[in-house]
Coordinates of C-alpha atoms and ligand atoms in Angstrom, one line a residue:
M1 CA 0.0 0.0 0.0
T2 CA 1.7 3.1 -1.2
P3 CA 0.2 6.5 -0.3
T4 CA -1.4 7.9 -3.4
A5 CA 0.2 11.2 -4.4
T6 CA -2.0 14.2 -3.8
K7 CA -3.0 15.9 -7.0
T8 CA -2.9 19.6 -6.1
T9 CA -6.3 21.0 -6.8
P10 CA -7.3 24.6 -6.7
E11 CA -9.5 23.7 -3.7
V12 CA -6.5 22.4 -1.7
S13 CA -4.4 25.4 -2.6
I14 CA -6.9 27.9 -1.1
L15 CA -7.4 26.4 2.3
K16 CA -8.7 29.6 3.9
Q17 CA -11.7 31.1 5.6
Y18 CA -14.3 32.7 3.2
I19 CA -15.7 35.8 4.8
A20 CA -17.5 38.7 2.9
G21 CA -16.5 37.2 -0.4
K22 CA -12.8 37.0 0.4
W23 CA -10.5 34.1 1.1
V24 CA -8.7 35.1 4.4
D25 CA -6.6 33.5 7.1
G26 CA -8.3 32.8 10.5
S27 CA -7.1 34.7 13.6
S28 CA -6.6 31.7 15.9
S29 CA -3.2 30.5 16.7
R30 CA -4.5 27.0 16.2
E31 CA -4.1 25.4 12.8
I32 CA -6.5 22.8 11.2
V33 CA -4.4 20.1 9.6
S34 CA -6.1 18.0 6.9
T35 CA -4.5 14.6 6.8
N36 CA -5.1 11.3 4.9
P37 CA -6.7 8.8 7.3
A38 CA -5.3 6.0 5.2
D39 CA -1.8 7.3 5.8
N40 CA -1.4 9.9 8.5
R41 CA 2.1 10.9 7.3
Q42 CA 0.4 12.6 4.4
V43 CA -0.7 16.2 5.1
L44 CA -3.1 17.4 2.5
G45 CA -3.3 21.0 3.7
K46 CA -3.3 23.4 6.6
V47 CA -5.8 26.1 7.6
K48 CA -5.2 29.0 10.0
G49 CA -8.1 28.4 12.3
A50 CA -11.0 30.8 12.9
D51 CA -11.8 32.1 16.3
K52 CA -14.7 34.2 17.7
S53 CA -13.6 37.4 16.0
D54 CA -13.7 35.7 12.6
V55 CA -17.2 34.3 13.3
L56 CA -18.4 37.8 14.2
K57 CA -16.9 39.1 10.9
A58 CA -18.8 36.3 9.1
I59 CA -22.0 37.2 10.9
D60 CA -21.5 40.9 10.0
A61 CA -21.0 40.0 6.4
A62 CA -24.0 37.8 6.3
Q63 CA -26.1 40.4 8.0
K64 CA -25.0 43.0 5.4
A65 CA -25.7 40.7 2.5
F66 CA -29.1 39.7 3.7
P67 CA -31.3 42.6 2.3
G68 CA -29.9 42.2 -1.2
W69 CA -30.2 38.4 -1.2
K70 CA -33.7 38.6 0.2
A71 CA -34.6 41.0 -2.6
T72 CA -33.2 38.7 -5.2
T73 CA -36.1 36.8 -6.7
P74 CA -36.3 33.1 -5.8
P75 CA -36.0 32.1 -9.5
A76 CA -32.8 34.2 -9.8
R77 CA -31.4 32.6 -6.7
G78 CA -32.3 29.3 -8.2
R79 CA -30.3 30.1 -11.3
I80 CA -27.2 30.7 -9.2
L81 CA -27.8 27.4 -7.4
M82 CA -28.2 25.6 -10.7
K83 CA -24.9 27.1 -12.0
A84 CA -23.1 26.0 -8.8
A85 CA -24.5 22.5 -9.4
L86 CA -23.2 22.5 -13.0
I87 CA -19.8 23.7 -11.8
L88 CA -19.8 20.9 -9.2
R89 CA -20.7 18.4 -11.9
E90 CA -17.6 19.4 -13.8
R91 CA -15.5 19.1 -10.6
K92 CA -17.2 15.9 -9.4
E93 CA -14.3 13.4 -10.1
E94 CA -11.7 15.8 -8.7
L95 CA -13.7 16.5 -5.5
A96 CA -14.5 12.8 -5.1
R97 CA -10.8 12.0 -5.2
L98 CA -10.1 14.7 -2.6
M99 CA -12.9 13.3 -0.4
S100 CA -11.4 9.8 -0.6
L101 CA -8.0 11.3 0.5
E102 CA -9.3 13.6 3.2
Q103 CA -12.2 11.6 4.7
G104 CA -11.1 8.0 3.8
K105 CA -14.2 6.7 2.1
I106 CA -13.6 4.5 -1.0
L107 CA -13.9 6.3 -4.4
P108 CA -17.2 4.8 -5.5
E109 CA -18.8 6.0 -2.2
A110 CA -17.2 9.4 -2.7
L111 CA -18.6 9.6 -6.2
G112 CA -22.0 8.5 -5.0
E113 CA -21.9 11.2 -2.3
M114 CA -21.0 13.9 -4.9
E115 CA -23.9 12.8 -7.1
K116 CA -26.3 12.9 -4.2
G117 CA -25.1 16.4 -3.1
I118 CA -25.3 17.8 -6.6
T119 CA -28.8 16.4 -7.1
L120 CA -29.9 18.1 -3.8
I121 CA -28.6 21.4 -5.0
E122 CA -30.4 20.9 -8.4
W123 CA -33.6 20.0 -6.6
F124 CA -33.5 23.1 -4.4
A125 CA -32.6 25.3 -7.4
G126 CA -35.9 24.2 -9.0
E127 CA -37.7 25.1 -5.8
G128 CA -37.0 28.8 -6.7
L129 CA -39.9 28.5 -9.1
R130 CA -42.2 26.6 -6.8
M131 CA -41.7 28.0 -3.3
G132 CA -45.0 29.8 -2.9
G133 CA -47.4 29.2 -0.1
I134 CA -51.1 28.1 -0.2
T135 CA -54.3 29.7 -1.2
Q136 CA -57.5 28.7 0.6
P137 CA -61.2 29.8 0.4
S138 CA -62.4 32.1 3.2
E139 CA -65.4 31.8 5.3
L140 CA -66.2 35.3 4.1
A141 CA -67.4 36.2 0.7
K142 CA -65.0 38.2 -1.5
N143 CA -62.2 37.4 0.7
L144 CA -59.0 35.6 -0.1
L145 CA -56.7 33.7 2.3
Y146 CA -53.2 32.9 1.3
T147 CA -49.7 32.4 2.7
T148 CA -46.3 33.6 1.7
R149 CA -42.8 32.5 2.8
H150 CA -39.9 34.8 3.8
P151 CA -36.3 34.1 4.7
R152 CA -35.5 34.1 8.4
G153 CA -32.2 36.0 8.0
V154 CA -28.7 34.9 8.9
V155 CA -28.5 31.2 9.7
S156 CA -25.7 28.9 11.1
I157 CA -25.0 25.6 9.4
I158 CA -22.9 23.2 11.3
T159 CA -21.9 19.9 9.6
P160 CA -20.0 16.7 10.5
W161 CA -17.1 14.9 8.8
N162 CA -18.8 11.8 7.6
F163 CA -20.6 13.3 4.5
P164 CA -18.3 16.3 3.9
F165 CA -20.1 17.3 0.7
A166 CA -23.7 16.0 0.8
I167 CA -24.7 17.2 4.3
P168 CA -23.4 20.8 3.6
A169 CA -25.2 20.7 0.2
W170 CA -28.5 19.6 1.7
K171 CA -28.4 22.4 4.3
I172 CA -26.8 25.3 2.3
A173 CA -29.0 24.9 -0.8
P174 CA -32.3 25.2 1.0
A175 CA -31.0 28.1 3.1
L176 CA -29.9 30.0 0.0
I177 CA -32.9 29.3 -2.1
S178 CA -35.1 30.5 0.8
G179 CA -33.2 33.8 0.8
C180 CA -31.2 33.3 4.0
T181 CA -27.6 34.2 4.3
V182 CA -25.3 31.7 5.8
V183 CA -22.4 31.2 8.2
F184 CA -21.1 27.7 7.5
K185 CA -18.9 25.7 10.0
P186 CA -17.8 22.3 8.7
A187 CA -16.1 19.7 10.8
S188 CA -12.4 20.5 11.2
L189 CA -11.4 17.1 9.7
V190 CA -12.7 18.0 6.3
P191 CA -11.7 21.6 5.3
A192 CA -10.8 20.8 1.7
L193 CA -14.3 19.6 0.8
A194 CA -15.9 22.6 2.6
V195 CA -13.7 24.9 0.5
G196 CA -14.7 22.9 -2.6
I197 CA -18.4 23.5 -2.1
V198 CA -18.0 27.2 -1.2
K199 CA -15.7 27.8 -4.1
A200 CA -18.4 26.4 -6.5
F201 CA -21.0 28.9 -5.2
E202 CA -18.5 31.7 -5.5
D203 CA -17.7 30.8 -9.1
A204 CA -21.4 30.5 -9.8
G205 CA -21.7 34.2 -8.9
L206 CA -23.1 34.2 -5.4
P207 CA -22.8 37.7 -4.1
P208 CA -20.2 38.4 -1.3
G209 CA -21.4 37.7 2.2
V210 CA -24.3 35.5 1.3
L211 CA -22.3 32.3 2.1
N212 CA -19.4 32.5 4.6
L213 CA -17.1 29.7 5.7
V214 CA -15.5 29.6 9.1
M215 CA -13.2 26.6 10.0
G216 CA -11.7 26.1 13.4
A217 CA -11.8 24.3 16.6
G218 CA -15.2 24.5 18.3
S219 CA -13.4 25.5 21.5
A220 CA -11.9 28.6 19.8
M221 CA -15.3 29.7 18.4
G222 CA -17.4 28.9 21.5
D223 CA -21.1 28.9 21.2
I224 CA -21.3 32.1 19.2
L225 CA -22.7 30.4 16.1
V226 CA -25.8 29.6 18.1
E227 CA -26.0 32.3 20.7
E228 CA -25.2 35.5 18.7
P229 CA -28.5 37.5 18.5
R230 CA -28.3 38.0 14.8
I231 CA -28.4 34.2 14.1
K232 CA -32.0 33.5 13.4
A233 CA -31.9 29.7 12.9
V234 CA -29.4 26.8 13.3
S235 CA -29.1 23.6 11.3
F236 CA -26.9 21.1 12.8
T237 CA -25.8 17.5 12.1
G238 CA -23.4 15.7 14.4
S239 CA -23.1 14.0 17.7
N240 CA -25.8 13.8 20.3
E241 CA -23.6 15.5 22.9
I242 CA -23.1 18.7 20.8
G243 CA -26.6 18.5 19.3
K244 CA -28.2 18.6 22.7
R245 CA -26.0 21.7 23.6
V246 CA -27.0 23.4 20.3
H247 CA -30.7 22.6 21.0
T248 CA -30.5 23.9 24.6
I249 CA -28.9 27.2 23.6
A250 CA -31.2 27.7 20.6
G251 CA -34.2 26.7 22.7
A252 CA -33.3 29.3 25.4
R253 CA -33.1 32.0 22.7
G254 CA -36.4 30.8 21.1
I255 CA -35.0 30.3 17.6
P256 CA -35.7 27.4 15.4
V257 CA -33.2 24.6 15.3
V258 CA -32.8 21.3 13.5
C259 CA -30.5 18.8 15.1
E260 CA -29.9 15.6 13.2
M261 CA -28.0 13.3 15.5
G262 CA -27.2 9.6 16.0
G263 CA -28.7 6.4 14.9
K264 CA -28.6 2.7 16.0
N265 CA -30.6 1.3 13.1
P266 CA -32.0 -2.2 13.1
A267 CA -32.4 -4.5 10.1
V268 CA -34.9 -7.3 10.6
I269 CA -34.6 -10.3 8.3
W270 CA -37.7 -12.5 8.4
D271 CA -37.8 -16.2 7.6
D272 CA -39.4 -15.6 4.2
A273 CA -37.0 -12.9 3.1
D274 CA -35.1 -13.0 -0.2
L275 CA -31.8 -13.7 1.6
E276 CA -29.5 -12.6 -1.3
L277 CA -31.3 -9.2 -1.3
A278 CA -31.1 -8.9 2.4
L279 CA -27.4 -9.9 2.3
A280 CA -26.6 -7.1 -0.2
G281 CA -28.6 -4.6 2.0
V282 CA -26.8 -5.6 5.3
M283 CA -23.4 -5.5 3.6
K284 CA -24.0 -1.9 2.3
G285 CA -25.8 -0.8 5.5
A286 CA -23.3 -2.1 8.0
F287 CA -19.9 -1.8 6.3
G288 CA -20.5 0.9 3.6
S289 CA -18.8 4.2 4.5
T290 CA -16.9 2.2 7.1
G291 CA -20.1 2.2 9.2
Q292 CA -19.6 6.0 9.7
R293 CA -23.1 7.1 8.9
C294 CA -26.0 7.8 11.2
T295 CA -28.1 5.7 8.9
A296 CA -25.8 2.7 9.1
T297 CA -27.2 -0.8 9.9
S298 CA -25.8 -1.4 13.4
R299 CA -28.3 -4.0 14.8
L300 CA -29.4 -7.1 13.0
I301 CA -32.4 -9.1 14.1
L302 CA -32.6 -12.5 12.5
H303 CA -35.5 -14.9 12.4
T304 CA -34.2 -17.9 14.2
K305 CA -35.1 -20.2 11.3
I306 CA -32.7 -18.5 8.8
A307 CA -30.2 -17.1 11.3
D308 CA -27.4 -19.6 10.9
Q309 CA -27.8 -19.7 7.1
F310 CA -27.8 -15.9 6.8
L311 CA -24.8 -15.5 9.1
K312 CA -22.9 -18.0 7.1
M313 CA -23.6 -16.1 3.9
L314 CA -22.7 -12.8 5.7
L315 CA -19.4 -14.0 7.0
A316 CA -18.4 -15.3 3.6
E317 CA -19.2 -11.9 2.1
V318 CA -17.4 -10.0 4.8
A319 CA -14.3 -12.1 4.3
K320 CA -14.2 -10.8 0.8
I321 CA -14.0 -7.1 1.9
K322 CA -10.5 -5.8 1.3
V323 CA -9.9 -3.0 3.8
G324 CA -7.6 -0.3 2.4
P325 CA -7.1 3.3 1.2
G326 CA -10.1 4.9 -0.4
L327 CA -8.3 5.5 -3.7
D328 CA -7.1 2.0 -4.1
K329 CA -9.4 0.3 -6.6
A330 CA -9.2 -3.0 -4.7
S331 CA -10.5 -1.5 -1.5
G332 CA -14.0 -2.4 -0.4
M333 CA -13.9 -0.5 2.9
G334 CA -11.8 2.6 3.9
P335 CA -10.2 3.5 7.2
A336 CA -11.9 5.2 10.2
V337 CA -11.7 9.0 9.8
D338 CA -9.2 9.6 12.5
E339 CA -7.5 8.0 15.5
S340 CA -10.2 9.0 17.9
Q341 CA -13.0 7.4 15.8
M342 CA -10.8 4.3 15.4
N343 CA -10.3 4.1 19.2
T344 CA -14.0 4.4 19.7
D345 CA -14.6 1.5 17.4
L346 CA -12.0 -0.6 19.3
E347 CA -13.4 0.4 22.6
Y348 CA -16.9 -0.8 21.6
I349 CA -15.4 -4.0 20.4
A350 CA -13.8 -4.5 23.8
I351 CA -17.1 -3.6 25.4
G352 CA -18.9 -6.2 23.3
K353 CA -16.4 -8.9 24.3
K354 CA -16.7 -7.9 28.0
E355 CA -20.5 -8.0 27.8
G356 CA -20.3 -11.6 26.7
A357 CA -21.3 -11.2 23.0
K358 CA -19.8 -13.8 20.6
L359 CA -17.3 -12.3 18.2
L360 CA -17.9 -13.8 14.8
C361 CA -15.3 -11.9 12.7
G362 CA -13.0 -8.9 12.9
G363 CA -12.4 -7.2 16.1
N364 CA -8.9 -5.7 15.4
R365 CA -7.0 -2.8 14.2
I366 CA -5.0 -3.6 11.0
T367 CA -1.4 -2.7 11.5
T368 CA 0.6 -4.8 9.0
G369 CA 3.1 -2.9 6.8
D370 CA 1.9 0.5 5.7
Y371 CA -1.5 -0.1 7.3
A372 CA 0.2 0.9 10.6
H373 CA 0.1 4.5 9.3
G374 CA -3.7 4.5 8.8
W375 CA -6.7 4.1 11.0
F376 CA -7.9 0.8 9.7
V377 CA -10.3 -1.5 11.6
E378 CA -11.6 -4.9 10.5
P379 CA -15.3 -5.3 9.7
T380 CA -16.7 -6.8 12.9
I381 CA -19.8 -8.9 13.8
F382 CA -21.0 -9.9 17.2
D383 CA -23.7 -12.6 17.7
G384 CA -25.8 -13.2 20.8
V385 CA -25.9 -9.5 21.7
S386 CA -28.1 -8.8 24.7
P387 CA -30.7 -6.0 24.2
K388 CA -29.7 -4.4 27.4
S389 CA -26.0 -4.2 26.5
R390 CA -24.2 -1.1 25.5
L391 CA -23.4 -2.7 22.2
W392 CA -27.1 -2.9 21.5
Q393 CA -28.0 0.6 22.8
E394 CA -25.2 2.9 21.9
E395 CA -24.0 4.3 18.6
V396 CA -20.5 3.2 17.6
F397 CA -20.2 5.0 14.2
G398 CA -17.9 2.3 12.9
P399 CA -18.0 -1.1 11.1
V400 CA -19.4 -3.0 14.0
L401 CA -22.6 -5.0 13.7
A402 CA -24.6 -6.5 16.7
V403 CA -26.8 -9.5 16.0
T404 CA -29.6 -11.2 17.9
R405 CA -32.3 -13.7 17.0
T406 CA -36.0 -14.3 17.5
D407 CA -38.9 -16.2 15.8
D408 CA -41.6 -13.9 17.3
F409 CA -42.7 -10.9 15.2
D410 CA -43.8 -8.8 18.2
K411 CA -40.5 -9.6 19.9
A412 CA -38.6 -8.5 16.8
V413 CA -40.4 -5.1 16.8
E414 CA -39.8 -4.8 20.6
L415 CA -36.1 -5.5 20.1
A416 CA -35.9 -3.0 17.2
N417 CA -37.6 -0.3 19.3
D418 CA -35.6 -1.0 22.5
C419 CA -33.0 1.7 21.9
P420 CA -32.8 5.5 22.5
F421 CA -32.5 6.3 18.7
G422 CA -35.1 6.2 15.9
L423 CA -33.6 7.3 12.7
T424 CA -34.1 4.6 10.1
C425 CA -34.7 0.8 9.9
A426 CA -35.1 -2.1 7.4
F427 CA -37.5 -5.0 7.2
Y428 CA -36.9 -7.9 4.8
S429 CA -39.8 -10.1 4.1
Q430 CA -42.2 -11.1 1.2
D431 CA -45.2 -10.8 3.6
L432 CA -47.0 -7.6 2.9
T433 CA -49.1 -7.8 6.1
L434 CA -46.0 -8.2 8.3
A435 CA -44.2 -5.4 6.4
M436 CA -47.1 -3.0 7.0
R437 CA -47.4 -4.0 10.6
F438 CA -43.6 -3.4 11.0
T439 CA -44.0 0.0 9.2
E440 CA -46.8 1.0 11.7
E441 CA -45.2 -0.2 14.9
I442 CA -41.5 0.8 14.4
E443 CA -40.3 3.9 16.1
A444 CA -38.3 5.5 13.3
G445 CA -38.4 8.5 11.0
M446 CA -37.6 6.4 7.9
V447 CA -38.6 2.8 7.0
H448 CA -36.9 0.7 4.3
L449 CA -38.8 -2.3 3.1
N450 CA -36.5 -4.8 1.4
S451 CA -33.9 -2.1 1.1
P452 CA -30.9 -1.1 3.3
T453 CA -31.3 1.3 6.2
I454 CA -29.0 3.9 4.5
G455 CA -29.7 6.8 2.1
G456 CA -32.2 9.4 1.4
E457 CA -33.5 11.3 -1.7
A458 CA -33.7 15.0 -2.3
Q459 CA -37.5 15.0 -2.8
V460 CA -38.6 13.3 0.4
P461 CA -38.1 14.3 4.0
F462 CA -35.1 12.9 5.9
G463 CA -34.9 12.6 9.7
G464 CA -35.6 10.6 12.8
V465 CA -37.5 10.4 16.1
K466 CA -36.4 9.9 19.7
G467 CA -32.7 10.6 20.3
S468 CA -32.0 10.8 16.5
G469 CA -33.2 14.3 16.0
V470 CA -35.2 17.4 16.9
G471 CA -36.8 20.0 14.7
E472 CA -38.1 20.0 11.2
R473 CA -37.2 17.2 8.7
E474 CA -34.4 17.9 6.2
M475 CA -34.4 17.7 2.4
A476 CA -37.6 18.1 0.4
K477 CA -40.1 21.0 1.0
E478 CA -39.6 20.5 4.8
G479 CA -35.9 21.2 4.5
M480 CA -36.6 24.5 2.8
H481 CA -39.5 25.5 5.0
F482 CA -37.2 25.3 8.0
F483 CA -35.4 28.4 6.7
T484 CA -38.5 30.5 6.1
E485 CA -41.1 32.3 8.1
Q486 CA -44.7 32.1 7.0
K487 CA -47.1 35.0 6.6
T488 CA -50.9 34.4 6.4
V489 CA -52.7 37.1 4.5
F490 CA -56.4 37.9 4.9
L491 CA -57.5 39.9 1.8
D492 CA -60.9 41.5 1.7
Y493 CA -61.9 42.6 -1.8
T494 CA -65.5 43.6 -1.2
G495 CA -64.5 47.2 -1.9
A496 CA -67.3 49.8 -1.2
R497 CA -69.8 47.0 -0.4
R498 CA -69.7 46.4 3.3
A499 CA -68.2 43.1 4.4
S500 CA -70.7 41.2 6.4
N501 CA -68.7 39.7 9.2
L502 CA -69.7 36.2 10.1
Y503 CA -68.6 36.4 13.7
Ligands
LIG1 C1 -27.1 8.5 3.9 O1 -27.3 7.5 4.6 O2 -27.0 8.5 2.7 O3 -24.7 11.8 9.2 C2 -27.1 9.8 4.6 C3 -25.3 10.9 8.6 C4 -26.6 11.2 8.0 C5 -26.6 11.1 6.5 C6 -26.8 9.8 6.0 N1 -26.9 12.6 8.4 O4 -24.8 9.8 8.4

């Protein structure tokens, strides 16, 4: 495994903050260093970190740009978004390569993420022509009732490292099309991709100050992105710990907030399931993106009758996964994003063993040869996991799958629901009645029938219940509505004739 040489891209060469339409250095003494998780000797770029003063400048710029952007018609905003999407399409391969290098995911996954993010921008671009409210008949004659939507103002967008392009895209695009101006703070592990997306909007002609990028340690910036009075809404995806903090501060200020947080998503494979289909779904769900997605399949509930057969098929398939660098064509699974995430994976593997679960495969860091310079963990499966155990209840965010068995449908649903999260789930069966019962009884924001727990599409809402999220759903109309205020208008056009009031 030789580290793949970094192709110098324009995006890497301008690793800077973007404030008021200018690429500038941050004021913090702390640098953000972008490294390759497959080979931590390879530094991809460095950013002079932002601190509170930079965030305030970004908020100033966004506040100044707001009236002009608000006055720009939604179709005109949409054309800028569409241009950004076209630019991103041209840069798709280049940015996907960069994503593999910086985040670690294998190239086909990075290309898939680019495609998804670009589609989201295109979808929201089109909403510029459709964003109107509703018209309803009134109780009163010659009266019209209708609603309009208005941008909230300056908003904060805070995103994680696991989808460094798609998650920023699905938050920035609806904010911009709504007429909001944005202060965008990506995770410090993925600055190059954040620059890549912002650069595309700049090149598409987005006016200065409408989208600002601040990169730096959370500790250097403090809570200013949520507590500054000019911030009118916050959209956050990330850990439960930070999400709860964001929610509390935003709640105390009385501003709208969306927090998309963890998942511990179950896949239930029933005895009549198409096992080949279920196998493909569990492989993608549990080990795709190295398990580092909130929609990952992390709990597997097998019908007792097919459990041994299915696990045999699964183990044979997992044995074929070649763990390796994202840009290596042979790799089927990339590294953990950094040392800390790798250690979390290993800690949960140790917890699983201690709790008495049976390790079926994996369980180790890979350190042979050049692998010692990366954060590689084997795909890991535990059988006989107790529902009360930490391995069943807590999010790992790595390639670790917990398995249990039952032959009772009600018990399967109970096991699936016995967890603090409720983002997504999967049910594999040919039985429509059972599938519909599962859909009704499961506590989750998204249900996949005969399809893996992962993924989402631009045109339908995305989000979860319980510990998985608070606030409005993302994507689709809901994703855009979050960034707007509504006005209900009561229009009386009786003119000189006196309106006869009903009440
Ligand atoms: C997906 O499964 O394609 O952080 C998206 C996450 C989610 C996104 C998952 N917000 O993993």
